[in-house]
Amino acid sequence: GAVVSQHPSRVICKSGTSVKIECRSLDFQATTMFWYRQFPKQSLMLMATSNEGSKATYEQGVEKDKFLINHASLTLSTLTVTSAHPEDSSFYICSASPAPHNEQFFGPGTRLTVL
Amino acid sequence: GQQLNQSPQSMFIQEGEDVSMNCTSSSIFNTWLWYKQEPGEGPVLLIALYKAGELTSNGRLTAQFGITRKDSFLNISASIPSDVGIYFCAGQLLLRHPARQLTFGSGTQLTVLP
């Protein structure tokens, strides 16, 4: 149980294009999902907290207009990187918590490369 | 964002040796979690700790929630090659808004030599 999937696992795009990453909780409902970014040899940095049916809460320094988050249902959250640039290249990871538990279960991550 | 102080940053050990790593924070947490991450994958939860002083085991892994609620350690006994990876601690303060946010340590890269 508590499986989280992400799609795609890898994506390469040209600078200026937009990329959508999906995060799904496969066997539980998640009212809250989290999006992280991880640069090579670094820790996970929280980008935003995604709440089903409401606006996401972004961490300081994360541009909400660049990283669009939609939490359309209790099992799906999407992150869209708009007008991607090479500096956006990173490993993006989502997580979800099956209420009322507090543990976060992580997806396998999406490797984004912007050329 | 805020990070926990995790040490050591990296470890090279012989197969069969025991390993210990720890995390400290200037803030208290309600929950401490330990994750393992392998290259190109997301973190996998190893142990969750919910009470100050709690000592929990999961196979060869043992973790403790510090009595001050500001620290935690993870021990791995009799290491094997598949223990290789990056280990992260994470603290959770449930009263924070939004709830259930995690603050991650900087990670410990473990290499097990045969």
mmCIF file with all atom_site columns, C-alpha atoms in Angstrom:
data_model
loop_
_atom_site.group_PDB
_atom_site.id
_atom_site.type_symbol
_atom_site.label_atom_id
_atom_site.label_alt_id
_atom_site.label_comp_id
_atom_site.label_asym_id
_atom_site.label_entity_id
_atom_site.label_seq_id
_atom_site.pdbx_PDB_ins_code
_atom_site.Cartn_x
_atom_site.Cartn_y
_atom_site.Cartn_z
_atom_site.occupancy
_atom_site.B_iso_or_equiv
_atom_site.pdbx_formal_charge
_atom_site.auth_seq_id
_atom_site.auth_comp_id
_atom_site.auth_asym_id
_atom_site.auth_atom_id
_atom_site.pdbx_PDB_model_num
ATOM 1   C CA . GLY A 1 1   ? 0.000  0.000  0.000   1.00 0.00 ? 1   GLY A CA 1
ATOM 2   C CA . ALA A 1 2   ? 0.789  3.741  -0.075  1.00 0.00 ? 2   ALA A CA 1
ATOM 3   C CA . VAL A 1 3   ? 2.151  3.792  -3.613  1.00 0.00 ? 3   VAL A CA 1
ATOM 4   C CA . VAL A 1 4   ? 2.777  7.063  -5.400  1.00 0.00 ? 4   VAL A CA 1
ATOM 5   C CA . SER A 1 5   ? 3.514  7.237  -9.114  1.00 0.00 ? 5   SER A CA 1
ATOM 6   C CA . GLN A 1 6   ? 4.885  10.002 -11.299 1.00 0.00 ? 6   GLN A CA 1
ATOM 7   C CA . HIS A 1 7   ? 4.724  10.496 -15.022 1.00 0.00 ? 7   HIS A CA 1
ATOM 8   C CA . PRO A 1 8   ? 6.827  10.950 -16.991 1.00 0.00 ? 8   PRO A CA 1
ATOM 9   C CA . SER A 1 9   ? 9.949  9.541  -15.370 1.00 0.00 ? 9   SER A CA 1
ATOM 10  C CA . ARG A 1 10  ? 12.178 11.513 -17.721 1.00 0.00 ? 10  ARG A CA 1
ATOM 11  C CA . VAL A 1 11  ? 11.532 14.433 -20.011 1.00 0.00 ? 11  VAL A CA 1
ATOM 12  C CA . ILE A 1 12  ? 13.754 16.475 -22.273 1.00 0.00 ? 12  ILE A CA 1
ATOM 13  C CA . CYS A 1 13  ? 12.404 19.705 -23.675 1.00 0.00 ? 13  CYS A CA 1
ATOM 14  C CA . LYS A 1 14  ? 13.537 22.803 -25.481 1.00 0.00 ? 14  LYS A CA 1
ATOM 15  C CA . SER A 1 15  ? 13.983 26.080 -23.686 1.00 0.00 ? 15  SER A CA 1
ATOM 16  C CA . GLY A 1 16  ? 10.768 28.096 -23.656 1.00 0.00 ? 16  GLY A CA 1
ATOM 17  C CA . THR A 1 17  ? 8.380  25.164 -23.743 1.00 0.00 ? 17  THR A CA 1
ATOM 18  C CA . SER A 1 18  ? 6.122  23.988 -20.915 1.00 0.00 ? 18  SER A CA 1
ATOM 19  C CA . VAL A 1 19  ? 6.238  20.599 -19.270 1.00 0.00 ? 19  VAL A CA 1
ATOM 20  C CA . LYS A 1 20  ? 3.567  18.900 -17.178 1.00 0.00 ? 20  LYS A CA 1
ATOM 21  C CA . ILE A 1 21  ? 4.405  16.318 -14.513 1.00 0.00 ? 21  ILE A CA 1
ATOM 22  C CA . GLU A 1 22  ? 1.719  14.140 -12.951 1.00 0.00 ? 22  GLU A CA 1
ATOM 23  C CA . CYS A 1 23  ? 1.700  12.727 -9.452  1.00 0.00 ? 23  CYS A CA 1
ATOM 24  C CA . ARG A 1 24  ? -0.811 10.043 -8.507  1.00 0.00 ? 24  ARG A CA 1
ATOM 25  C CA . SER A 1 25  ? -1.572 8.227  -5.283  1.00 0.00 ? 25  SER A CA 1
ATOM 26  C CA . LEU A 1 26  ? -2.487 4.766  -6.533  1.00 0.00 ? 26  LEU A CA 1
ATOM 27  C CA . ASP A 1 27  ? -4.068 3.076  -3.537  1.00 0.00 ? 27  ASP A CA 1
ATOM 28  C CA . PHE A 1 28  ? -5.070 5.865  -1.187  1.00 0.00 ? 28  PHE A CA 1
ATOM 29  C CA . GLN A 1 29  ? -6.602 9.302  -1.185  1.00 0.00 ? 29  GLN A CA 1
ATOM 30  C CA . ALA A 1 30  ? -4.375 12.267 -0.464  1.00 0.00 ? 30  ALA A CA 1
ATOM 31  C CA . THR A 1 31  ? -5.883 15.599 0.462   1.00 0.00 ? 31  THR A CA 1
ATOM 32  C CA . THR A 1 32  ? -2.374 17.019 0.492   1.00 0.00 ? 32  THR A CA 1
ATOM 33  C CA . MET A 1 33  ? 0.482  16.412 -1.881  1.00 0.00 ? 33  MET A CA 1
ATOM 34  C CA . PHE A 1 34  ? 3.914  18.010 -1.851  1.00 0.00 ? 34  PHE A CA 1
ATOM 35  C CA . TRP A 1 35  ? 6.292  18.945 -4.654  1.00 0.00 ? 35  TRP A CA 1
ATOM 36  C CA . TYR A 1 36  ? 10.050 18.926 -4.171  1.00 0.00 ? 36  TYR A CA 1
ATOM 37  C CA . ARG A 1 37  ? 13.015 19.777 -6.325  1.00 0.00 ? 37  ARG A CA 1
ATOM 38  C CA . GLN A 1 38  ? 16.367 18.083 -5.918  1.00 0.00 ? 38  GLN A CA 1
ATOM 39  C CA . PHE A 1 39  ? 19.583 19.224 -7.582  1.00 0.00 ? 39  PHE A CA 1
ATOM 40  C CA . PRO A 1 40  ? 22.507 16.788 -7.950  1.00 0.00 ? 40  PRO A CA 1
ATOM 41  C CA . LYS A 1 41  ? 24.110 15.782 -4.662  1.00 0.00 ? 41  LYS A CA 1
ATOM 42  C CA . GLN A 1 42  ? 21.703 17.979 -2.720  1.00 0.00 ? 42  GLN A CA 1
ATOM 43  C CA . SER A 1 43  ? 18.762 17.407 -0.439  1.00 0.00 ? 43  SER A CA 1
ATOM 44  C CA . LEU A 1 44  ? 15.093 17.715 -1.294  1.00 0.00 ? 44  LEU A CA 1
ATOM 45  C CA . MET A 1 45  ? 13.798 21.265 -1.222  1.00 0.00 ? 45  MET A CA 1
ATOM 46  C CA . LEU A 1 46  ? 10.080 21.785 -0.797  1.00 0.00 ? 46  LEU A CA 1
ATOM 47  C CA . MET A 1 47  ? 8.597  23.866 -3.591  1.00 0.00 ? 47  MET A CA 1
ATOM 48  C CA . ALA A 1 48  ? 4.917  23.869 -2.730  1.00 0.00 ? 48  ALA A CA 1
ATOM 49  C CA . THR A 1 49  ? 2.117  22.177 -0.848  1.00 0.00 ? 49  THR A CA 1
ATOM 50  C CA . SER A 1 50  ? -0.806 21.131 -3.004  1.00 0.00 ? 50  SER A CA 1
ATOM 51  C CA . ASN A 1 51  ? -4.249 20.905 -1.434  1.00 0.00 ? 51  ASN A CA 1
ATOM 52  C CA . GLU A 1 52  ? -7.136 19.229 -3.220  1.00 0.00 ? 52  GLU A CA 1
ATOM 53  C CA . GLY A 1 53  ? -9.678 21.766 -4.369  1.00 0.00 ? 53  GLY A CA 1
ATOM 54  C CA . SER A 1 54  ? -7.727 24.847 -3.335  1.00 0.00 ? 54  SER A CA 1
ATOM 55  C CA . LYS A 1 55  ? -4.711 26.892 -4.333  1.00 0.00 ? 55  LYS A CA 1
ATOM 56  C CA . ALA A 1 56  ? -1.258 25.573 -3.670  1.00 0.00 ? 56  ALA A CA 1
ATOM 57  C CA . THR A 1 57  ? 0.953  27.112 -1.018  1.00 0.00 ? 57  THR A CA 1
ATOM 58  C CA . TYR A 1 58  ? 4.373  28.008 -2.390  1.00 0.00 ? 58  TYR A CA 1
ATOM 59  C CA . GLU A 1 59  ? 7.615  28.200 -0.477  1.00 0.00 ? 59  GLU A CA 1
ATOM 60  C CA . GLN A 1 60  ? 9.526  31.444 -0.414  1.00 0.00 ? 60  GLN A CA 1
ATOM 61  C CA . GLY A 1 61  ? 11.470 31.998 -3.599  1.00 0.00 ? 61  GLY A CA 1
ATOM 62  C CA . VAL A 1 62  ? 9.359  29.656 -5.734  1.00 0.00 ? 62  VAL A CA 1
ATOM 63  C CA . GLU A 1 63  ? 7.534  31.478 -8.531  1.00 0.00 ? 63  GLU A CA 1
ATOM 64  C CA . LYS A 1 64  ? 3.908  30.399 -8.565  1.00 0.00 ? 64  LYS A CA 1
ATOM 65  C CA . ASP A 1 65  ? 3.410  31.650 -12.122 1.00 0.00 ? 65  ASP A CA 1
ATOM 66  C CA . LYS A 1 66  ? 6.298  29.546 -13.341 1.00 0.00 ? 66  LYS A CA 1
ATOM 67  C CA . PHE A 1 67  ? 5.465  26.370 -11.434 1.00 0.00 ? 67  PHE A CA 1
ATOM 68  C CA . LEU A 1 68  ? 1.736  25.864 -11.832 1.00 0.00 ? 68  LEU A CA 1
ATOM 69  C CA . ILE A 1 69  ? 0.185  23.307 -9.519  1.00 0.00 ? 69  ILE A CA 1
ATOM 70  C CA . ASN A 1 70  ? -3.243 21.793 -9.912  1.00 0.00 ? 70  ASN A CA 1
ATOM 71  C CA . HIS A 1 71  ? -4.690 19.313 -7.429  1.00 0.00 ? 71  HIS A CA 1
ATOM 72  C CA . ALA A 1 72  ? -7.738 18.220 -9.378  1.00 0.00 ? 72  ALA A CA 1
ATOM 73  C CA . SER A 1 73  ? -8.721 15.190 -7.327  1.00 0.00 ? 73  SER A CA 1
ATOM 74  C CA . LEU A 1 74  ? -7.816 13.279 -4.198  1.00 0.00 ? 74  LEU A CA 1
ATOM 75  C CA . THR A 1 75  ? -5.438 11.105 -6.209  1.00 0.00 ? 75  THR A CA 1
ATOM 76  C CA . LEU A 1 76  ? -3.896 13.474 -8.736  1.00 0.00 ? 76  LEU A CA 1
ATOM 77  C CA . SER A 1 77  ? -1.725 16.570 -8.582  1.00 0.00 ? 77  SER A CA 1
ATOM 78  C CA . THR A 1 78  ? 0.086  18.111 -11.536 1.00 0.00 ? 78  THR A CA 1
ATOM 79  C CA . LEU A 1 79  ? 3.082  20.407 -11.725 1.00 0.00 ? 79  LEU A CA 1
ATOM 80  C CA . THR A 1 80  ? 3.546  22.428 -14.907 1.00 0.00 ? 80  THR A CA 1
ATOM 81  C CA . VAL A 1 81  ? 6.889  24.090 -15.490 1.00 0.00 ? 81  VAL A CA 1
ATOM 82  C CA . THR A 1 82  ? 6.069  26.979 -17.782 1.00 0.00 ? 82  THR A CA 1
ATOM 83  C CA . SER A 1 83  ? 8.566  28.519 -20.207 1.00 0.00 ? 83  SER A CA 1
ATOM 84  C CA . ALA A 1 84  ? 11.254 26.162 -18.988 1.00 0.00 ? 84  ALA A CA 1
ATOM 85  C CA . HIS A 1 85  ? 14.886 27.243 -19.011 1.00 0.00 ? 85  HIS A CA 1
ATOM 86  C CA . PRO A 1 86  ? 18.078 25.216 -18.550 1.00 0.00 ? 86  PRO A CA 1
ATOM 87  C CA . GLU A 1 87  ? 18.308 26.283 -14.912 1.00 0.00 ? 87  GLU A CA 1
ATOM 88  C CA . ASP A 1 88  ? 14.982 24.504 -14.318 1.00 0.00 ? 88  ASP A CA 1
ATOM 89  C CA . SER A 1 89  ? 16.668 21.196 -15.123 1.00 0.00 ? 89  SER A CA 1
ATOM 90  C CA . SER A 1 90  ? 16.359 19.123 -11.972 1.00 0.00 ? 90  SER A CA 1
ATOM 91  C CA . PHE A 1 91  ? 14.835 16.058 -10.350 1.00 0.00 ? 91  PHE A CA 1
ATOM 92  C CA . TYR A 1 92  ? 11.229 16.799 -9.374  1.00 0.00 ? 92  TYR A CA 1
ATOM 93  C CA . ILE A 1 93  ? 9.668  14.575 -6.727  1.00 0.00 ? 93  ILE A CA 1
ATOM 94  C CA . CYS A 1 94  ? 6.158  14.534 -5.333  1.00 0.00 ? 94  CYS A CA 1
ATOM 95  C CA . SER A 1 95  ? 4.881  13.016 -2.121  1.00 0.00 ? 95  SER A CA 1
ATOM 96  C CA . ALA A 1 96  ? 1.518  12.330 -0.563  1.00 0.00 ? 96  ALA A CA 1
ATOM 97  C CA . SER A 1 97  ? 0.129  11.538 2.858   1.00 0.00 ? 97  SER A CA 1
ATOM 98  C CA . PRO A 1 98  ? -2.750 9.117  3.351   1.00 0.00 ? 98  PRO A CA 1
ATOM 99  C CA . ALA A 1 99  ? -4.879 10.842 5.979   1.00 0.00 ? 99  ALA A CA 1
ATOM 100 C CA . PRO A 1 100 ? -4.988 10.572 8.914   1.00 0.00 ? 100 PRO A CA 1
ATOM 101 C CA . HIS A 1 101 ? -1.400 9.303  8.838   1.00 0.00 ? 101 HIS A CA 1
ATOM 102 C CA . ASN A 1 102 ? 1.440  11.764 8.778   1.00 0.00 ? 102 ASN A CA 1
ATOM 103 C CA . GLU A 1 103 ? 4.087  9.859  6.892   1.00 0.00 ? 103 GLU A CA 1
ATOM 104 C CA . GLN A 1 104 ? 4.808  11.085 3.411   1.00 0.00 ? 104 GLN A CA 1
ATOM 105 C CA . PHE A 1 105 ? 5.251  8.560  0.650   1.00 0.00 ? 105 PHE A CA 1
ATOM 106 C CA . PHE A 1 106 ? 7.287  9.655  -2.303  1.00 0.00 ? 106 PHE A CA 1
ATOM 107 C CA . GLY A 1 107 ? 6.944  9.156  -6.004  1.00 0.00 ? 107 GLY A CA 1
ATOM 108 C CA . PRO A 1 108 ? 9.875  7.861  -8.070  1.00 0.00 ? 108 PRO A CA 1
ATOM 109 C CA . GLY A 1 109 ? 10.700 11.333 -9.352  1.00 0.00 ? 109 GLY A CA 1
ATOM 110 C CA . THR A 1 110 ? 10.830 13.008 -12.776 1.00 0.00 ? 110 THR A CA 1
ATOM 111 C CA . ARG A 1 111 ? 14.135 13.977 -14.340 1.00 0.00 ? 111 ARG A CA 1
ATOM 112 C CA . LEU A 1 112 ? 13.644 17.201 -16.312 1.00 0.00 ? 112 LEU A CA 1
ATOM 113 C CA . THR A 1 113 ? 16.325 18.309 -18.743 1.00 0.00 ? 113 THR A CA 1
ATOM 114 C CA . VAL A 1 114 ? 15.864 21.626 -20.524 1.00 0.00 ? 114 VAL A CA 1
ATOM 115 C CA . LEU A 1 115 ? 18.055 22.128 -23.551 1.00 0.00 ? 115 LEU A CA 1
ATOM 116 C CA . GLY B 2 1   ? 14.011 26.301 2.917   1.00 0.00 ? 1   GLY B CA 1
ATOM 117 C CA . GLN B 2 2   ? 15.210 25.241 6.317   1.00 0.00 ? 2   GLN B CA 1
ATOM 118 C CA . GLN B 2 3   ? 17.448 22.177 6.590   1.00 0.00 ? 3   GLN B CA 1
ATOM 119 C CA . LEU B 2 4   ? 18.461 19.973 9.435   1.00 0.00 ? 4   LEU B CA 1
ATOM 120 C CA . ASN B 2 5   ? 22.116 19.384 10.296  1.00 0.00 ? 5   ASN B CA 1
ATOM 121 C CA . GLN B 2 6   ? 22.849 15.822 9.272   1.00 0.00 ? 6   GLN B CA 1
ATOM 122 C CA . SER B 2 7   ? 26.188 14.101 9.763   1.00 0.00 ? 7   SER B CA 1
ATOM 123 C CA . PRO B 2 8   ? 28.311 12.636 8.517   1.00 0.00 ? 8   PRO B CA 1
ATOM 124 C CA . GLN B 2 9   ? 27.984 13.889 4.961   1.00 0.00 ? 9   GLN B CA 1
ATOM 125 C CA . SER B 2 10  ? 29.454 10.659 3.599   1.00 0.00 ? 10  SER B CA 1
ATOM 126 C CA . MET B 2 11  ? 30.726 7.348  4.875   1.00 0.00 ? 11  MET B CA 1
ATOM 127 C CA . PHE B 2 12  ? 32.863 4.596  3.386   1.00 0.00 ? 12  PHE B CA 1
ATOM 128 C CA . ILE B 2 13  ? 32.634 1.372  5.372   1.00 0.00 ? 13  ILE B CA 1
ATOM 129 C CA . GLN B 2 14  ? 33.481 -2.289 5.003   1.00 0.00 ? 14  GLN B CA 1
ATOM 130 C CA . GLU B 2 15  ? 30.727 -4.809 4.547   1.00 0.00 ? 15  GLU B CA 1
ATOM 131 C CA . GLY B 2 16  ? 29.657 -6.139 7.923   1.00 0.00 ? 16  GLY B CA 1
ATOM 132 C CA . GLU B 2 17  ? 30.438 -2.965 9.853   1.00 0.00 ? 17  GLU B CA 1
ATOM 133 C CA . ASP B 2 18  ? 27.860 -0.994 11.776  1.00 0.00 ? 18  ASP B CA 1
ATOM 134 C CA . VAL B 2 19  ? 26.909 2.533  10.712  1.00 0.00 ? 19  VAL B CA 1
ATOM 135 C CA . SER B 2 20  ? 25.588 5.471  12.682  1.00 0.00 ? 20  SER B CA 1
ATOM 136 C CA . MET B 2 21  ? 24.311 8.821  11.436  1.00 0.00 ? 21  MET B CA 1
ATOM 137 C CA . ASN B 2 22  ? 22.439 11.613 13.162  1.00 0.00 ? 22  ASN B CA 1
ATOM 138 C CA . CYS B 2 23  ? 20.459 14.776 12.692  1.00 0.00 ? 23  CYS B CA 1
ATOM 139 C CA . THR B 2 24  ? 20.132 17.812 14.902  1.00 0.00 ? 24  THR B CA 1
ATOM 140 C CA . SER B 2 25  ? 17.863 20.805 14.732  1.00 0.00 ? 25  SER B CA 1
ATOM 141 C CA . SER B 2 26  ? 17.449 24.112 16.485  1.00 0.00 ? 26  SER B CA 1
ATOM 142 C CA . SER B 2 27  ? 13.693 23.501 16.397  1.00 0.00 ? 27  SER B CA 1
ATOM 143 C CA . ILE B 2 28  ? 11.626 20.774 18.000  1.00 0.00 ? 28  ILE B CA 1
ATOM 144 C CA . PHE B 2 29  ? 9.690  18.291 15.905  1.00 0.00 ? 29  PHE B CA 1
ATOM 145 C CA . ASN B 2 30  ? 6.680  16.070 16.570  1.00 0.00 ? 30  ASN B CA 1
ATOM 146 C CA . THR B 2 31  ? 7.831  13.395 14.186  1.00 0.00 ? 31  THR B CA 1
ATOM 147 C CA . TRP B 2 32  ? 11.181 12.227 12.862  1.00 0.00 ? 32  TRP B CA 1
ATOM 148 C CA . LEU B 2 33  ? 11.409 10.191 9.691   1.00 0.00 ? 33  LEU B CA 1
ATOM 149 C CA . TRP B 2 34  ? 14.319 8.411  8.053   1.00 0.00 ? 34  TRP B CA 1
ATOM 150 C CA . TYR B 2 35  ? 14.404 7.824  4.297   1.00 0.00 ? 35  TYR B CA 1
ATOM 151 C CA . LYS B 2 36  ? 16.760 6.084  1.889   1.00 0.00 ? 36  LYS B CA 1
ATOM 152 C CA . GLN B 2 37  ? 17.188 7.300  -1.666  1.00 0.00 ? 37  GLN B CA 1
ATOM 153 C CA . GLU B 2 38  ? 18.888 5.402  -4.457  1.00 0.00 ? 38  GLU B CA 1
ATOM 154 C CA . PRO B 2 39  ? 20.112 7.061  -7.673  1.00 0.00 ? 39  PRO B CA 1
ATOM 155 C CA . GLY B 2 40  ? 17.316 8.244  -9.930  1.00 0.00 ? 40  GLY B CA 1
ATOM 156 C CA . GLU B 2 41  ? 14.567 7.283  -7.495  1.00 0.00 ? 41  GLU B CA 1
ATOM 157 C CA . GLY B 2 42  ? 12.422 8.930  -4.881  1.00 0.00 ? 42  GLY B CA 1
ATOM 158 C CA . PRO B 2 43  ? 13.072 8.501  -1.145  1.00 0.00 ? 43  PRO B CA 1
ATOM 159 C CA . VAL B 2 44  ? 11.713 5.395  0.525   1.00 0.00 ? 44  VAL B CA 1
ATOM 160 C CA . LEU B 2 45  ? 10.516 5.573  4.114   1.00 0.00 ? 45  LEU B CA 1
ATOM 161 C CA . LEU B 2 46  ? 12.584 3.410  6.480   1.00 0.00 ? 46  LEU B CA 1
ATOM 162 C CA . ILE B 2 47  ? 11.462 4.330  9.979   1.00 0.00 ? 47  ILE B CA 1
ATOM 163 C CA . ALA B 2 48  ? 8.981  6.795  11.492  1.00 0.00 ? 48  ALA B CA 1
ATOM 164 C CA . LEU B 2 49  ? 9.304  8.038  15.086  1.00 0.00 ? 49  LEU B CA 1
ATOM 165 C CA . TYR B 2 50  ? 6.458  9.767  16.915  1.00 0.00 ? 50  TYR B CA 1
ATOM 166 C CA . LYS B 2 51  ? 7.444  10.172 20.566  1.00 0.00 ? 51  LYS B CA 1
ATOM 167 C CA . ALA B 2 52  ? 10.427 11.712 22.301  1.00 0.00 ? 52  ALA B CA 1
ATOM 168 C CA . GLY B 2 53  ? 12.715 8.939  23.496  1.00 0.00 ? 53  GLY B CA 1
ATOM 169 C CA . GLU B 2 54  ? 11.156 6.383  21.161  1.00 0.00 ? 54  GLU B CA 1
ATOM 170 C CA . LEU B 2 55  ? 13.495 3.688  19.885  1.00 0.00 ? 55  LEU B CA 1
ATOM 171 C CA . THR B 2 56  ? 12.270 1.783  16.838  1.00 0.00 ? 56  THR B CA 1
ATOM 172 C CA . SER B 2 57  ? 13.796 -1.003 14.778  1.00 0.00 ? 57  SER B CA 1
ATOM 173 C CA . ASN B 2 58  ? 13.181 -2.194 11.244  1.00 0.00 ? 58  ASN B CA 1
ATOM 174 C CA . GLY B 2 59  ? 15.327 -5.243 10.582  1.00 0.00 ? 59  GLY B CA 1
ATOM 175 C CA . ARG B 2 60  ? 18.973 -4.167 10.814  1.00 0.00 ? 60  ARG B CA 1
ATOM 176 C CA . LEU B 2 61  ? 17.953 -0.526 11.177  1.00 0.00 ? 61  LEU B CA 1
ATOM 177 C CA . THR B 2 62  ? 17.381 1.191  14.498  1.00 0.00 ? 62  THR B CA 1
ATOM 178 C CA . ALA B 2 63  ? 16.397 4.810  14.986  1.00 0.00 ? 63  ALA B CA 1
ATOM 179 C CA . GLN B 2 64  ? 15.724 6.949  18.029  1.00 0.00 ? 64  GLN B CA 1
ATOM 180 C CA . PHE B 2 65  ? 13.760 10.132 18.603  1.00 0.00 ? 65  PHE B CA 1
ATOM 181 C CA . GLY B 2 66  ? 15.879 12.320 20.877  1.00 0.00 ? 66  GLY B CA 1
ATOM 182 C CA . ILE B 2 67  ? 14.488 13.188 24.272  1.00 0.00 ? 67  ILE B CA 1
ATOM 183 C CA . THR B 2 68  ? 14.813 16.904 23.549  1.00 0.00 ? 68  THR B CA 1
ATOM 184 C CA . ARG B 2 69  ? 12.832 16.409 20.298  1.00 0.00 ? 69  ARG B CA 1
ATOM 185 C CA . LYS B 2 70  ? 15.623 18.206 18.471  1.00 0.00 ? 70  LYS B CA 1
ATOM 186 C CA . ASP B 2 71  ? 17.639 15.246 17.305  1.00 0.00 ? 71  ASP B CA 1
ATOM 187 C CA . SER B 2 72  ? 17.488 11.708 15.984  1.00 0.00 ? 72  SER B CA 1
ATOM 188 C CA . PHE B 2 73  ? 19.929 9.011  15.018  1.00 0.00 ? 73  PHE B CA 1
ATOM 189 C CA . LEU B 2 74  ? 19.865 6.026  12.679  1.00 0.00 ? 74  LEU B CA 1
ATOM 190 C CA . ASN B 2 75  ? 21.988 2.928  13.125  1.00 0.00 ? 75  ASN B CA 1
ATOM 191 C CA . ILE B 2 76  ? 22.523 0.218  10.542  1.00 0.00 ? 76  ILE B CA 1
ATOM 192 C CA . SER B 2 77  ? 24.018 -2.990 11.833  1.00 0.00 ? 77  SER B CA 1
ATOM 193 C CA . ALA B 2 78  ? 26.050 -5.519 9.836   1.00 0.00 ? 78  ALA B CA 1
ATOM 194 C CA . SER B 2 79  ? 26.005 -3.471 6.633   1.00 0.00 ? 79  SER B CA 1
ATOM 195 C CA . ILE B 2 80  ? 25.611 -5.171 3.266   1.00 0.00 ? 80  ILE B CA 1
ATOM 196 C CA . PRO B 2 81  ? 26.265 -3.880 -0.275  1.00 0.00 ? 81  PRO B CA 1
ATOM 197 C CA . SER B 2 82  ? 22.589 -3.089 -0.908  1.00 0.00 ? 82  SER B CA 1
ATOM 198 C CA . ASP B 2 83  ? 22.671 -0.565 1.949   1.00 0.00 ? 83  ASP B CA 1
ATOM 199 C CA . VAL B 2 84  ? 24.423 1.805  -0.451  1.00 0.00 ? 84  VAL B CA 1
ATOM 200 C CA . GLY B 2 85  ? 22.483 4.997  -1.009  1.00 0.00 ? 85  GLY B CA 1
ATOM 201 C CA . ILE B 2 86  ? 21.736 8.384  0.457   1.00 0.00 ? 86  ILE B CA 1
ATOM 202 C CA . TYR B 2 87  ? 20.016 8.469  3.822   1.00 0.00 ? 87  TYR B CA 1
ATOM 203 C CA . PHE B 2 88  ? 17.935 11.472 4.758   1.00 0.00 ? 88  PHE B CA 1
ATOM 204 C CA . CYS B 2 89  ? 16.412 12.439 8.052   1.00 0.00 ? 89  CYS B CA 1
ATOM 205 C CA . ALA B 2 90  ? 13.286 14.556 8.043   1.00 0.00 ? 90  ALA B CA 1
ATOM 206 C CA . GLY B 2 91  ? 11.467 16.387 10.800  1.00 0.00 ? 91  GLY B CA 1
ATOM 207 C CA . GLN B 2 92  ? 7.800  17.159 10.884  1.00 0.00 ? 92  GLN B CA 1
ATOM 208 C CA . LEU B 2 93  ? 6.016  19.746 13.011  1.00 0.00 ? 93  LEU B CA 1
ATOM 209 C CA . LEU B 2 94  ? 2.347  18.965 12.900  1.00 0.00 ? 94  LEU B CA 1
ATOM 210 C CA . LEU B 2 95  ? 1.195  22.286 14.212  1.00 0.00 ? 95  LEU B CA 1
ATOM 211 C CA . ARG B 2 96  ? 2.904  24.099 11.376  1.00 0.00 ? 96  ARG B CA 1
ATOM 212 C CA . HIS B 2 97  ? 0.632  25.424 8.687   1.00 0.00 ? 97  HIS B CA 1
ATOM 213 C CA . PRO B 2 98  ? 0.250  23.727 6.309   1.00 0.00 ? 98  PRO B CA 1
ATOM 214 C CA . ALA B 2 99  ? 0.485  20.622 8.452   1.00 0.00 ? 99  ALA B CA 1
ATOM 215 C CA . ARG B 2 100 ? 2.644  17.630 7.663   1.00 0.00 ? 100 ARG B CA 1
ATOM 216 C CA . GLN B 2 101 ? 5.398  19.569 5.894   1.00 0.00 ? 101 GLN B CA 1
ATOM 217 C CA . LEU B 2 102 ? 8.794  17.932 6.144   1.00 0.00 ? 102 LEU B CA 1
ATOM 218 C CA . THR B 2 103 ? 12.141 19.576 6.715   1.00 0.00 ? 103 THR B CA 1
ATOM 219 C CA . PHE B 2 104 ? 14.961 17.441 5.300   1.00 0.00 ? 104 PHE B CA 1
ATOM 220 C CA . GLY B 2 105 ? 18.496 16.892 6.417   1.00 0.00 ? 105 GLY B CA 1
ATOM 221 C CA . SER B 2 106 ? 21.337 17.312 3.954   1.00 0.00 ? 106 SER B CA 1
ATOM 222 C CA . GLY B 2 107 ? 21.788 13.568 3.552   1.00 0.00 ? 107 GLY B CA 1
ATOM 223 C CA . THR B 2 108 ? 24.437 10.967 4.311   1.00 0.00 ? 108 THR B CA 1
ATOM 224 C CA . GLN B 2 109 ? 25.961 9.172  1.327   1.00 0.00 ? 109 GLN B CA 1
ATOM 225 C CA . LEU B 2 110 ? 26.763 5.612  2.371   1.00 0.00 ? 110 LEU B CA 1
ATOM 226 C CA . THR B 2 111 ? 29.204 3.451  0.430   1.00 0.00 ? 111 THR B CA 1
ATOM 227 C CA . VAL B 2 112 ? 29.720 -0.158 1.476   1.00 0.00 ? 112 VAL B CA 1
ATOM 228 C CA . LEU B 2 113 ? 32.942 -1.764 0.317   1.00 0.00 ? 113 LEU B CA 1
ATOM 229 C CA . PRO B 2 114 ? 32.945 -5.532 -0.220  1.00 0.00 ? 114 PRO B CA 1
#
